[in-house]
PDB file of C-alpha atoms in Angstrom:
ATOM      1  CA  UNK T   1      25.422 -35.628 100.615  1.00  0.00           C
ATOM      2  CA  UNK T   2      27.334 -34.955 103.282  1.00  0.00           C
ATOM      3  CA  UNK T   3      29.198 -31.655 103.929  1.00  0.00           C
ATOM      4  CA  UNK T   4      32.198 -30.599 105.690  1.00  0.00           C
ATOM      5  CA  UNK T   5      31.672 -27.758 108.416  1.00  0.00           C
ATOM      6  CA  UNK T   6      31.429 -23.795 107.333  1.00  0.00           C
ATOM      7  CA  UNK T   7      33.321 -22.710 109.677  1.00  0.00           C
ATOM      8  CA  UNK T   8      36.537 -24.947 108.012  1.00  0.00           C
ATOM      9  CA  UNK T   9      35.703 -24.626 104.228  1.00  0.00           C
ATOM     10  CA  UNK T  10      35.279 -20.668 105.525  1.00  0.00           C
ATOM     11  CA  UNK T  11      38.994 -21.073 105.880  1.00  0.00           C
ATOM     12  CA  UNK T  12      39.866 -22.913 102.836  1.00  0.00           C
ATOM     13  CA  UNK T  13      38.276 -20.227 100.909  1.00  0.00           C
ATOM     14  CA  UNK T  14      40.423 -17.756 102.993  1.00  0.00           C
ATOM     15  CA  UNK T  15      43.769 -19.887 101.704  1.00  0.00           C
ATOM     16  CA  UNK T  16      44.795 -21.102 105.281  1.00  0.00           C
ATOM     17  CA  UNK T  17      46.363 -24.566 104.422  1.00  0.00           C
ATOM     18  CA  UNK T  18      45.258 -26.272 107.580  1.00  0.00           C
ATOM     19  CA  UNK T  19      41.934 -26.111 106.268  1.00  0.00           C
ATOM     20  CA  UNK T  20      42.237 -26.986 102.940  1.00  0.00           C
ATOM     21  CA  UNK T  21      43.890 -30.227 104.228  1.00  0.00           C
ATOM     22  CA  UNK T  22      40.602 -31.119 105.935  1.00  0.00           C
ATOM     23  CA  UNK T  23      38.817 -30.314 102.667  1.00  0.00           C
ATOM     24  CA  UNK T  24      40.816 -32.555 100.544  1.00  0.00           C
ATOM     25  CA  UNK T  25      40.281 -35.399 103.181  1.00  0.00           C
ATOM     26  CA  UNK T  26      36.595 -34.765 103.633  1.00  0.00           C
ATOM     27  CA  UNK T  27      36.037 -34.589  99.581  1.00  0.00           C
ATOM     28  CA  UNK T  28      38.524 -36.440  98.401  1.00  0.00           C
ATOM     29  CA  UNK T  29      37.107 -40.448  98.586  1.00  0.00           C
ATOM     30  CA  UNK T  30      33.759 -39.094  97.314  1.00  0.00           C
ATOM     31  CA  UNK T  31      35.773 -38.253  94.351  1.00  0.00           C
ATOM     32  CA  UNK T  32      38.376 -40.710  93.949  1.00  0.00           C
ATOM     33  CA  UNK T  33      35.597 -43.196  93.822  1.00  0.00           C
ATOM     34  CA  UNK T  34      33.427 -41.477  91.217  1.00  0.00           C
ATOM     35  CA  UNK T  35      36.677 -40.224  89.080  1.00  0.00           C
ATOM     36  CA  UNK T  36      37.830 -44.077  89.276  1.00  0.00           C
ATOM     37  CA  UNK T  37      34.287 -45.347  88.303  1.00  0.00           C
ATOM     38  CA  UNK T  38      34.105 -43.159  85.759  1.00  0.00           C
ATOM     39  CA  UNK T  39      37.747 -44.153  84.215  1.00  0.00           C
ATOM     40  CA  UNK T  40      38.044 -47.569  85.039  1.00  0.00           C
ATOM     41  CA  UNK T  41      41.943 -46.517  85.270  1.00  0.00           C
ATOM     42  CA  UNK T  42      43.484 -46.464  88.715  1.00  0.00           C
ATOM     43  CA  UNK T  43      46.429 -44.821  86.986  1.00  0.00           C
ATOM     44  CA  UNK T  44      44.342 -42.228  85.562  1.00  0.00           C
ATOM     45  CA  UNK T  45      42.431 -41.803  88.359  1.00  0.00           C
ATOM     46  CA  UNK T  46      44.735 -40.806  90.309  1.00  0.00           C
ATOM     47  CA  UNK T  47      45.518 -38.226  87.434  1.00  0.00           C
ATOM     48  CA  UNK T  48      42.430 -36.946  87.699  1.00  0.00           C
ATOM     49  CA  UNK T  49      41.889 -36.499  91.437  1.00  0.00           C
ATOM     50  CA  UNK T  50      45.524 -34.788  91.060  1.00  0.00           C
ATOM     51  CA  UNK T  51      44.169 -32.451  88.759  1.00  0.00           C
ATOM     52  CA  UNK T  52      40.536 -31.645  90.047  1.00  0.00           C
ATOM     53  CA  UNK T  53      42.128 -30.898  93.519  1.00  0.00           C
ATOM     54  CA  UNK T  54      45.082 -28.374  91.862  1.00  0.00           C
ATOM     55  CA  UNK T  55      41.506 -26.560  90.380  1.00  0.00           C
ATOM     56  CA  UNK T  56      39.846 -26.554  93.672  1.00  0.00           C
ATOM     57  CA  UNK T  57      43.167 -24.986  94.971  1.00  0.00           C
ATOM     58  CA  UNK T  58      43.227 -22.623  92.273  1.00  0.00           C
ATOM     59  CA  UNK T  59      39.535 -21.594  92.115  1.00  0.00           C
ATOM     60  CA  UNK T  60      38.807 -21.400  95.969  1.00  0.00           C
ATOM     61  CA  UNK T  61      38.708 -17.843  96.109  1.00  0.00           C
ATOM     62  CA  UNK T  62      36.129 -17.374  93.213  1.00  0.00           C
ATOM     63  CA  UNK T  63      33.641 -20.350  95.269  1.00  0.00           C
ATOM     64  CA  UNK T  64      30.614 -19.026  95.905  1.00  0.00           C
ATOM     65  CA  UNK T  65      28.971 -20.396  99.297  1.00  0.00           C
ATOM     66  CA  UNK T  66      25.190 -20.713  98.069  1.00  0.00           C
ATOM     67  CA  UNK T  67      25.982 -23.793  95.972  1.00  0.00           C
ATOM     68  CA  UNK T  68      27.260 -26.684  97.922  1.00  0.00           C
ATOM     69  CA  UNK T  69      31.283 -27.649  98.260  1.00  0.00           C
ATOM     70  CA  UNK T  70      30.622 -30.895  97.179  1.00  0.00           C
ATOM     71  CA  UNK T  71      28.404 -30.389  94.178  1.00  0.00           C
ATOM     72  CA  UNK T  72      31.219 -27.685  93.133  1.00  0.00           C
ATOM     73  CA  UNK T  73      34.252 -30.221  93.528  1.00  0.00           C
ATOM     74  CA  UNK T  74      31.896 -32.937  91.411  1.00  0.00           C
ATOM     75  CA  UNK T  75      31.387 -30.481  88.739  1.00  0.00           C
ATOM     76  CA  UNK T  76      35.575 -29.523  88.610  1.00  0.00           C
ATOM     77  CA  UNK T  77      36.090 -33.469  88.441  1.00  0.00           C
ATOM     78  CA  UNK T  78      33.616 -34.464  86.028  1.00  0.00           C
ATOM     79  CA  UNK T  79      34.273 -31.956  84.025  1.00  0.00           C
ATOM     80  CA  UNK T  80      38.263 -33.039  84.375  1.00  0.00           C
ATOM     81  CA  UNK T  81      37.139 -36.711  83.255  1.00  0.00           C
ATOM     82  CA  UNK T  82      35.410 -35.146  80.296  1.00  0.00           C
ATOM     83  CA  UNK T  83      38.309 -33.253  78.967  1.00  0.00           C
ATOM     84  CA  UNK T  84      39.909 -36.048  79.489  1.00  0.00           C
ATOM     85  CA  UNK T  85      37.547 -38.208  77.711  1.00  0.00           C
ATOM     86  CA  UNK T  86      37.433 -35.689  74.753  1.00  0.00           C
ATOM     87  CA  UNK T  87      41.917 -35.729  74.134  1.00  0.00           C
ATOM     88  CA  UNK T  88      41.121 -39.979  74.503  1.00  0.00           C
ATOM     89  CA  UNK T  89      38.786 -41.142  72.105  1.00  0.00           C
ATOM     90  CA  UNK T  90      38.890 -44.992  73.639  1.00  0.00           C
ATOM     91  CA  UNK T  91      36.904 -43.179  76.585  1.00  0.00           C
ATOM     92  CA  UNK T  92      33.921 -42.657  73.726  1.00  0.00           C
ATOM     93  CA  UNK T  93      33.903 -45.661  72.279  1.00  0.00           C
ATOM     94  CA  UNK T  94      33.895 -47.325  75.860  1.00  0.00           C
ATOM     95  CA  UNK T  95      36.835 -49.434  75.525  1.00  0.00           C
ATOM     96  CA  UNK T  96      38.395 -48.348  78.570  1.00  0.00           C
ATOM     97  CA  UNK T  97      37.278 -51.262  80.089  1.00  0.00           C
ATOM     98  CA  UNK T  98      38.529 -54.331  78.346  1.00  0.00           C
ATOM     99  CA  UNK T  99      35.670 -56.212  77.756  1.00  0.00           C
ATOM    100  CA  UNK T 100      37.836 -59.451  76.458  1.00  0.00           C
ATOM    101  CA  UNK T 101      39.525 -59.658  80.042  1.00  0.00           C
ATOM    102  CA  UNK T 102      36.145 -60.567  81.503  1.00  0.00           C
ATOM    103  CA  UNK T 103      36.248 -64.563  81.995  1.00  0.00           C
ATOM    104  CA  UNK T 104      33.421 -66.633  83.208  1.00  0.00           C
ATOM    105  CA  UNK T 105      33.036 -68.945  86.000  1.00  0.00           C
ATOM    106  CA  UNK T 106      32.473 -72.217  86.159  1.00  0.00           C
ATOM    107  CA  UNK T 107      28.422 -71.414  86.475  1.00  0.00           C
ATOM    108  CA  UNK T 108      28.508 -69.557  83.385  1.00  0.00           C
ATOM    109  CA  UNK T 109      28.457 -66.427  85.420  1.00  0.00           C
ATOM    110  CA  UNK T 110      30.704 -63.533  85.409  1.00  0.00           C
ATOM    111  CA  UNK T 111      32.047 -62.670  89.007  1.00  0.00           C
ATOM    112  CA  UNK T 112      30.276 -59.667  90.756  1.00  0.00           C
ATOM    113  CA  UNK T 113      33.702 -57.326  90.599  1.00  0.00           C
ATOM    114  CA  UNK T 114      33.584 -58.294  86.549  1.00  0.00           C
ATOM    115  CA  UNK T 115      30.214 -58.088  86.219  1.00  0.00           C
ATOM    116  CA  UNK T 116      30.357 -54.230  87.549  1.00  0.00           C
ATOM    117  CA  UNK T 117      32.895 -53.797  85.003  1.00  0.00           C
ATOM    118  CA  UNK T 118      31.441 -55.404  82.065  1.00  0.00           C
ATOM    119  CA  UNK T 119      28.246 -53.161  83.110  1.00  0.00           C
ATOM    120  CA  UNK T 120      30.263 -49.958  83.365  1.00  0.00           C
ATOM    121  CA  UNK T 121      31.891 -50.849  79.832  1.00  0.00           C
ATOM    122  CA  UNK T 122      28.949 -50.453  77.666  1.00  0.00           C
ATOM    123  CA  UNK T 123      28.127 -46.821  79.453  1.00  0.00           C
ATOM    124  CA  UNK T 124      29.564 -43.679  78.560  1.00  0.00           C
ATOM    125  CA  UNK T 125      31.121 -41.508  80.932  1.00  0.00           C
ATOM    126  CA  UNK T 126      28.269 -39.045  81.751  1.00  0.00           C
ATOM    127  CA  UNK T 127      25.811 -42.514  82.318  1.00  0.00           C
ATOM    128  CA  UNK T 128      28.937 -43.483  84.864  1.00  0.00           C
ATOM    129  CA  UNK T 129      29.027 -40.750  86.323  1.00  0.00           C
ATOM    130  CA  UNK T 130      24.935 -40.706  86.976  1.00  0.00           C
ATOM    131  CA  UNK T 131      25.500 -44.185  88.484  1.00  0.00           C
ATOM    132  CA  UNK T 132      27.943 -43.361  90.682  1.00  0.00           C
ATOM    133  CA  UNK T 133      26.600 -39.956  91.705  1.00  0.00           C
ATOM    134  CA  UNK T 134      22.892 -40.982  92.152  1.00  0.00           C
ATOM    135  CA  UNK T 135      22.975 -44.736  93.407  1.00  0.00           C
ATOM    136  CA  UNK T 136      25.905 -44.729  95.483  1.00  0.00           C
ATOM    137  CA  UNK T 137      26.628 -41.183  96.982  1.00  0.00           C
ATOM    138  CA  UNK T 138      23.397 -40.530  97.074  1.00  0.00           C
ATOM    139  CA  UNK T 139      23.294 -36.781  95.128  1.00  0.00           C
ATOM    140  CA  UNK T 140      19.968 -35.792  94.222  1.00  0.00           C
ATOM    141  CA  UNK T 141      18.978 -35.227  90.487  1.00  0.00           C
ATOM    142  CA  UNK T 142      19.573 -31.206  90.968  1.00  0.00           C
ATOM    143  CA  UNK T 143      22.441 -31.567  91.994  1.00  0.00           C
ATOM    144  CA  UNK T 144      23.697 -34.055  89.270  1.00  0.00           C
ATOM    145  CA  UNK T 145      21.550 -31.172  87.081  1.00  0.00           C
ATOM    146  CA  UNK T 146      24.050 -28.761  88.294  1.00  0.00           C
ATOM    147  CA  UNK T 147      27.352 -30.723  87.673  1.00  0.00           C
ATOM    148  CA  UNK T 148      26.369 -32.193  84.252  1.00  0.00           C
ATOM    149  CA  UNK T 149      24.024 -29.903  82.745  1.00  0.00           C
ATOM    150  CA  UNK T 150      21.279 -32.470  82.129  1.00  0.00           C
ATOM    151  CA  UNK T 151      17.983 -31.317  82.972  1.00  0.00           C
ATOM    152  CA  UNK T 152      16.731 -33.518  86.224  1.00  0.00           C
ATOM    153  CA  UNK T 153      14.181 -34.936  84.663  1.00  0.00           C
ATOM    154  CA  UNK T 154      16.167 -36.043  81.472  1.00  0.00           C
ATOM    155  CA  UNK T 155      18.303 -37.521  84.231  1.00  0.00           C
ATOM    156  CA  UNK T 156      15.913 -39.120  86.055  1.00  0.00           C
ATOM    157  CA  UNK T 157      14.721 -40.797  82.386  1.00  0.00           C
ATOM    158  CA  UNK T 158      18.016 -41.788  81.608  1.00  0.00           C
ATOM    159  CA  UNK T 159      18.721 -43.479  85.431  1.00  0.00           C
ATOM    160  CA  UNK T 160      15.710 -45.613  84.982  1.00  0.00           C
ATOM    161  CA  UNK T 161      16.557 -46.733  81.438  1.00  0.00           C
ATOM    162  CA  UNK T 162      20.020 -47.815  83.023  1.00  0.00           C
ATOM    163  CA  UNK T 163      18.721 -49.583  85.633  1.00  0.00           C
ATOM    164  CA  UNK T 164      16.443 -51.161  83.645  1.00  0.00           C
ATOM    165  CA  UNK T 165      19.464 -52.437  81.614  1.00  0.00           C
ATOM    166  CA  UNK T 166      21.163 -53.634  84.433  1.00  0.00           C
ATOM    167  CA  UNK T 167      18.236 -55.604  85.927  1.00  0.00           C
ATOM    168  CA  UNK T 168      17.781 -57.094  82.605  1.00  0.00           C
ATOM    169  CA  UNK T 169      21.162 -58.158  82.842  1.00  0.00           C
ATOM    170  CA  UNK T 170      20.857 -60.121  85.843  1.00  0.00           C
ATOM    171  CA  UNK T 171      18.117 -62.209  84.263  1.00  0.00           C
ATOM    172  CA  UNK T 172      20.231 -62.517  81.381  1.00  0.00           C
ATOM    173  CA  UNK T 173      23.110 -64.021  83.714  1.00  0.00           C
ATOM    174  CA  UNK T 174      20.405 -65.933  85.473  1.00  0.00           C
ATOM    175  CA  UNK T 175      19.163 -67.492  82.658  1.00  0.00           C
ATOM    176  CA  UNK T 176      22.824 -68.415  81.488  1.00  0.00           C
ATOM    177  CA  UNK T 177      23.387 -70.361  84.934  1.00  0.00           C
ATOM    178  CA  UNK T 178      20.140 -72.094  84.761  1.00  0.00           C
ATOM    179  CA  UNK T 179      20.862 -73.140  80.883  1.00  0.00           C
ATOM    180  CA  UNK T 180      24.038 -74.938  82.708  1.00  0.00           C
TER     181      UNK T 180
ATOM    182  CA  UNK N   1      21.167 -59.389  99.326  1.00  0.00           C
ATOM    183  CA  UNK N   2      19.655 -60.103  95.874  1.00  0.00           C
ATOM    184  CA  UNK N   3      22.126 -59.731  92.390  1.00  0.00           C
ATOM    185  CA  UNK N   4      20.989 -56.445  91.755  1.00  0.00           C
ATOM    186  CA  UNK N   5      21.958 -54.914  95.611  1.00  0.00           C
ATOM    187  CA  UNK N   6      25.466 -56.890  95.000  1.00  0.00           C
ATOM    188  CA  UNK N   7      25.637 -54.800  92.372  1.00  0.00           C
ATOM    189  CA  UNK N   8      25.309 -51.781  94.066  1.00  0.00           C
ATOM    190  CA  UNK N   9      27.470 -52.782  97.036  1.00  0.00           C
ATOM    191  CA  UNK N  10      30.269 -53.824  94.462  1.00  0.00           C
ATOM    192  CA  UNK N  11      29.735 -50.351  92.251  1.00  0.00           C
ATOM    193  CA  UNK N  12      30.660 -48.196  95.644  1.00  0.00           C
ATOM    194  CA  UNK N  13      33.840 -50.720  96.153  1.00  0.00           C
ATOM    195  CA  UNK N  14      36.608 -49.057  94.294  1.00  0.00           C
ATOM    196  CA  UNK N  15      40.714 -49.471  94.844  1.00  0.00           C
ATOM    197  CA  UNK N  16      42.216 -47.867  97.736  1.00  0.00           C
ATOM    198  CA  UNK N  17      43.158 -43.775  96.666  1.00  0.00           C
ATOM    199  CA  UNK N  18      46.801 -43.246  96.394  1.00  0.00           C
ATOM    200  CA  UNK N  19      48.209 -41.958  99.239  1.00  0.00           C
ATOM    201  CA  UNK N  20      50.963 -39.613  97.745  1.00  0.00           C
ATOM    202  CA  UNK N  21      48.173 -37.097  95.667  1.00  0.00           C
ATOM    203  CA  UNK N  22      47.902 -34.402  98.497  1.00  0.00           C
ATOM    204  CA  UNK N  23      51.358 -33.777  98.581  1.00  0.00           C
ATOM    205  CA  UNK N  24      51.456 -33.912  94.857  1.00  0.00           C
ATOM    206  CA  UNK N  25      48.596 -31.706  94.712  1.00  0.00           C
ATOM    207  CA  UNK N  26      50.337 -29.215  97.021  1.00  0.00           C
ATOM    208  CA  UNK N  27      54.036 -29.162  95.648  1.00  0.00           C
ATOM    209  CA  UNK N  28      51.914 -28.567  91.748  1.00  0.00           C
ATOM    210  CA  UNK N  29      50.803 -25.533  93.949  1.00  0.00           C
ATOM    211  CA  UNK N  30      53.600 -24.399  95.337  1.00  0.00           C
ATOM    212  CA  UNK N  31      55.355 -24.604  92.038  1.00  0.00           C
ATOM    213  CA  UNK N  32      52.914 -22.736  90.069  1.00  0.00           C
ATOM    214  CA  UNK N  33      52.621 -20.450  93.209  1.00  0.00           C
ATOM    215  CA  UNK N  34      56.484 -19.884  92.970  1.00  0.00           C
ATOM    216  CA  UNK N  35      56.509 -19.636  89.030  1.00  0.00           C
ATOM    217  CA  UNK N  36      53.860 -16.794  89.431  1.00  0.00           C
ATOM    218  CA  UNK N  37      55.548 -14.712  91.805  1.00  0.00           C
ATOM    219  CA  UNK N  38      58.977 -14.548  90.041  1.00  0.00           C
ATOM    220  CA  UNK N  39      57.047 -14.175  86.759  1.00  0.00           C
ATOM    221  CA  UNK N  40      55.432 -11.029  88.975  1.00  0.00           C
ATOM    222  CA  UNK N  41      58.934 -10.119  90.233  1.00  0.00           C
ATOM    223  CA  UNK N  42      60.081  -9.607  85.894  1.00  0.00           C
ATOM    224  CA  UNK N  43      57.135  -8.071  84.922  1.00  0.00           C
ATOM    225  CA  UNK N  44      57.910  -5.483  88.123  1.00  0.00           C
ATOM    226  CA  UNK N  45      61.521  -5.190  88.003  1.00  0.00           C
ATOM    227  CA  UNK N  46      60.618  -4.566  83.853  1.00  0.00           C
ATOM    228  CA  UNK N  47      58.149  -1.896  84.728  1.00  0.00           C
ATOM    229  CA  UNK N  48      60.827  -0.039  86.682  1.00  0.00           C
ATOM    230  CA  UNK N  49      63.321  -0.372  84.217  1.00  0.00           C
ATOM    231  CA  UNK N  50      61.418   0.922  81.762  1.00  0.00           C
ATOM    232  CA  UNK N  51      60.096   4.210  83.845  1.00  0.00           C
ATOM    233  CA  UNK N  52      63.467   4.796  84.716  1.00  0.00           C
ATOM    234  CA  UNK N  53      64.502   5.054  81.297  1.00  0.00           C
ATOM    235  CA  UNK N  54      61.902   6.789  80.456  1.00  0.00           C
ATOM    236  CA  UNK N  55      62.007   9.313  83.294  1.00  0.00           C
ATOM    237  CA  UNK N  56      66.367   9.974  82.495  1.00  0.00           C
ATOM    238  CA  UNK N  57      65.697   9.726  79.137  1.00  0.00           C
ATOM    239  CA  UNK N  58      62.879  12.812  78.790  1.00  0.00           C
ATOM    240  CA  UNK N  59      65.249  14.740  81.782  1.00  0.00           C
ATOM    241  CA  UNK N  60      64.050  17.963  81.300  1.00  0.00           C
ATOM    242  CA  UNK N  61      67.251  19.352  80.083  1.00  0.00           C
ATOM    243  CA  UNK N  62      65.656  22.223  77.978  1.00  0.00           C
ATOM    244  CA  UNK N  63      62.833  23.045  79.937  1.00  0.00           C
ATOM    245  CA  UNK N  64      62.511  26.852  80.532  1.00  0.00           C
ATOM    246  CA  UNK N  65      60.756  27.745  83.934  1.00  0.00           C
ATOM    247  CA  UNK N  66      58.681  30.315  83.978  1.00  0.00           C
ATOM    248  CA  UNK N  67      59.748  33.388  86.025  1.00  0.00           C
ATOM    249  CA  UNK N  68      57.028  33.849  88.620  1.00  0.00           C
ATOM    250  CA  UNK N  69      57.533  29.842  89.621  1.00  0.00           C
ATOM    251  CA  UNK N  70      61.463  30.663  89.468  1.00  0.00           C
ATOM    252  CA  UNK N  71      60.772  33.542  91.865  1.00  0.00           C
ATOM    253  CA  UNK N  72      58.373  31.457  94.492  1.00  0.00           C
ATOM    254  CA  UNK N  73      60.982  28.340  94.178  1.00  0.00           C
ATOM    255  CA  UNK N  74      63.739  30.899  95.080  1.00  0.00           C
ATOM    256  CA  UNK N  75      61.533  31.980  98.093  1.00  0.00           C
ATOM    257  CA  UNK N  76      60.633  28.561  99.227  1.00  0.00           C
ATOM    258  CA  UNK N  77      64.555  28.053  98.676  1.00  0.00           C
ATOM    259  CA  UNK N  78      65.642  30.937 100.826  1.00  0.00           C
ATOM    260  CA  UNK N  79      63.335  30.180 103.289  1.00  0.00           C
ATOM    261  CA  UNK N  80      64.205  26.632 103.789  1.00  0.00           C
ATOM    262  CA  UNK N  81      67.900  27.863 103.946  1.00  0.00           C
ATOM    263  CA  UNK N  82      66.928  30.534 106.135  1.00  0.00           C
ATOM    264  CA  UNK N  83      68.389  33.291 103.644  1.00  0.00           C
ATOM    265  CA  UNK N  84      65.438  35.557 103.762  1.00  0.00           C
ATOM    266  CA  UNK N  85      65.873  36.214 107.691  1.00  0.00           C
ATOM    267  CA  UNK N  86      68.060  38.896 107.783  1.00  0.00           C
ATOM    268  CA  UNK N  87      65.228  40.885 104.981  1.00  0.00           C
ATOM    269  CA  UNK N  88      62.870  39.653 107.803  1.00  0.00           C
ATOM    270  CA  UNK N  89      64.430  41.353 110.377  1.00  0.00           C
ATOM    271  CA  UNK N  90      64.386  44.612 108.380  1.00  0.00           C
ATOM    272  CA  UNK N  91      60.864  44.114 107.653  1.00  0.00           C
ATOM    273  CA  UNK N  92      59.791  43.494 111.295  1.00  0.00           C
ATOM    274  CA  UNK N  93      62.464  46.430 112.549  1.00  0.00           C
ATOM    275  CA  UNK N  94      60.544  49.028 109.997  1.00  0.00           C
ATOM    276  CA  UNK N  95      57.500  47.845 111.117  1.00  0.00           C
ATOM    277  CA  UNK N  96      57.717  48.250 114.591  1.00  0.00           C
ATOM    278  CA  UNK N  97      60.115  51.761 114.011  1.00  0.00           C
ATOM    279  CA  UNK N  98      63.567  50.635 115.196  1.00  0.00           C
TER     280      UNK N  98
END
């Protein structure tokens, strides 16, 4: 992905607060939208972008510049969802997501935004987060390796099993509106 | 777009971010940052208190000093106070035979 200039997160590292305001607004999106994928919460998103960015604040000086800013800031917030996760156990038993709340239309179909939820509810956090990471912001499987620990290919197994799922799905909600 | 690239383009939708968490994130600094320093401020202001007590309360009250470094302090004394002139001058007038 994308990555803010040296020159800036040179700065950042040096503590000047100028630059660590352009770090938190380069960064920040990338991780409100994985940290709110991940949670389902807006509440406790926020929470958690809070917290990940206090750790980025606090652990600038000990950043090392061969690995890249952004897998570094993934790895502080996913692990801060996982912690998380671990003091609620409603994150492990996927729950978060309130699968009752999820109403279909009149075709028999769930609505896309409901659909994405529904999906996300029967996925534990990590499988969110390789969603998220992989299909939208567009991280490679090393550098998902190097914020979750997986192995790449284990990763790459586990991506294709999920999308499998998820395509299955849609014939499942196909074959709903047809039966209609 | 088929279902499955809806999917997708719905996944990367997500609520607008709160616009208040910088500043939160930086007064949580500043906070911690202030708690630190007068946490470092104690632990200083304790380390002095306890070498000065220390220091007055082993005041070498009974410490005998040895006669040769009596002597040189008395020199270095003498000469500071310029004490030891006037033996100077009887020195330098022997010397050069006055």
């Amino acid at each position: 992905m994308e990555e803010l200039d040296k020159i800036t997160i040179h700065k950042a590292v040096k503590g000047e607060k100028a630059a660590f305001k352009a770090l938190y607004d380069f960064y920040s999106p990338f991780v409100w939208r994985v940290v709110m994928r991940m949670t389902g919460d807006r509440n406790i998103a926020a929470e958690l972008l809070q917290e990940t960015f206090i750790n980025v604040h606090r652990s600038l000086g000990k950043f090392k510049s061969e690995s890249a800013v952004s897998t570094w800031i993934y790895r502080i917030a996913y692990n801060a969802v996982l912690n998380y996760a671990n003091k609620q156990t409603r994150f492990r038993s996927h729950q978060l997501y309130d699968d009752n709340k999820f109403v279909r239309n009149e075709t028999g179909g769930y609505e896309m935004k409901d659909l994405v939820e529904k999906v996300l509810s029967q996925l534990s956090v990590e499988e969110r987060f390789l969603l998220v990471a992989r299909e939208i912001d567009g991280l490679t499987f090393e550098e998902i390796e190097s914020v979750t620990g997986s192995s790449a290919g284990a990763l790459r197994t586990r991506l294709h099993r999920l999308k499998e799922n998820i395509r299955n799905r849609f014939r499942d909600e196909s074959g709903i509106r047809e039966a209609l | 777009m088929n279902s499955e690239e809806r999917f997708y383009e719905e996944l990367s939708r997500v609520p607008e971010m709160p616009s208040d968490i910088y500043e939160k994130v930086m007064s949580n600094v500043s906070r911690r940052s202030s708690a630190r320093n007068t946490l470092l401020a104690l632990a200083a202001s304790l380390i002095l208190a306890v070498g000065y007590f220390n220091i007055t309360k082993d005041k070498p009250e009974n410490v005998v000093i040895q006669p040769v470094i009596a002597d040189e302090l008395q020199s270095i004394s003498d000469y500071l106070n310029g004490d030891d002139l006037e033996q100077e001058f009887d020195t330098y007038a022997l010397i050069s035979g006055f």
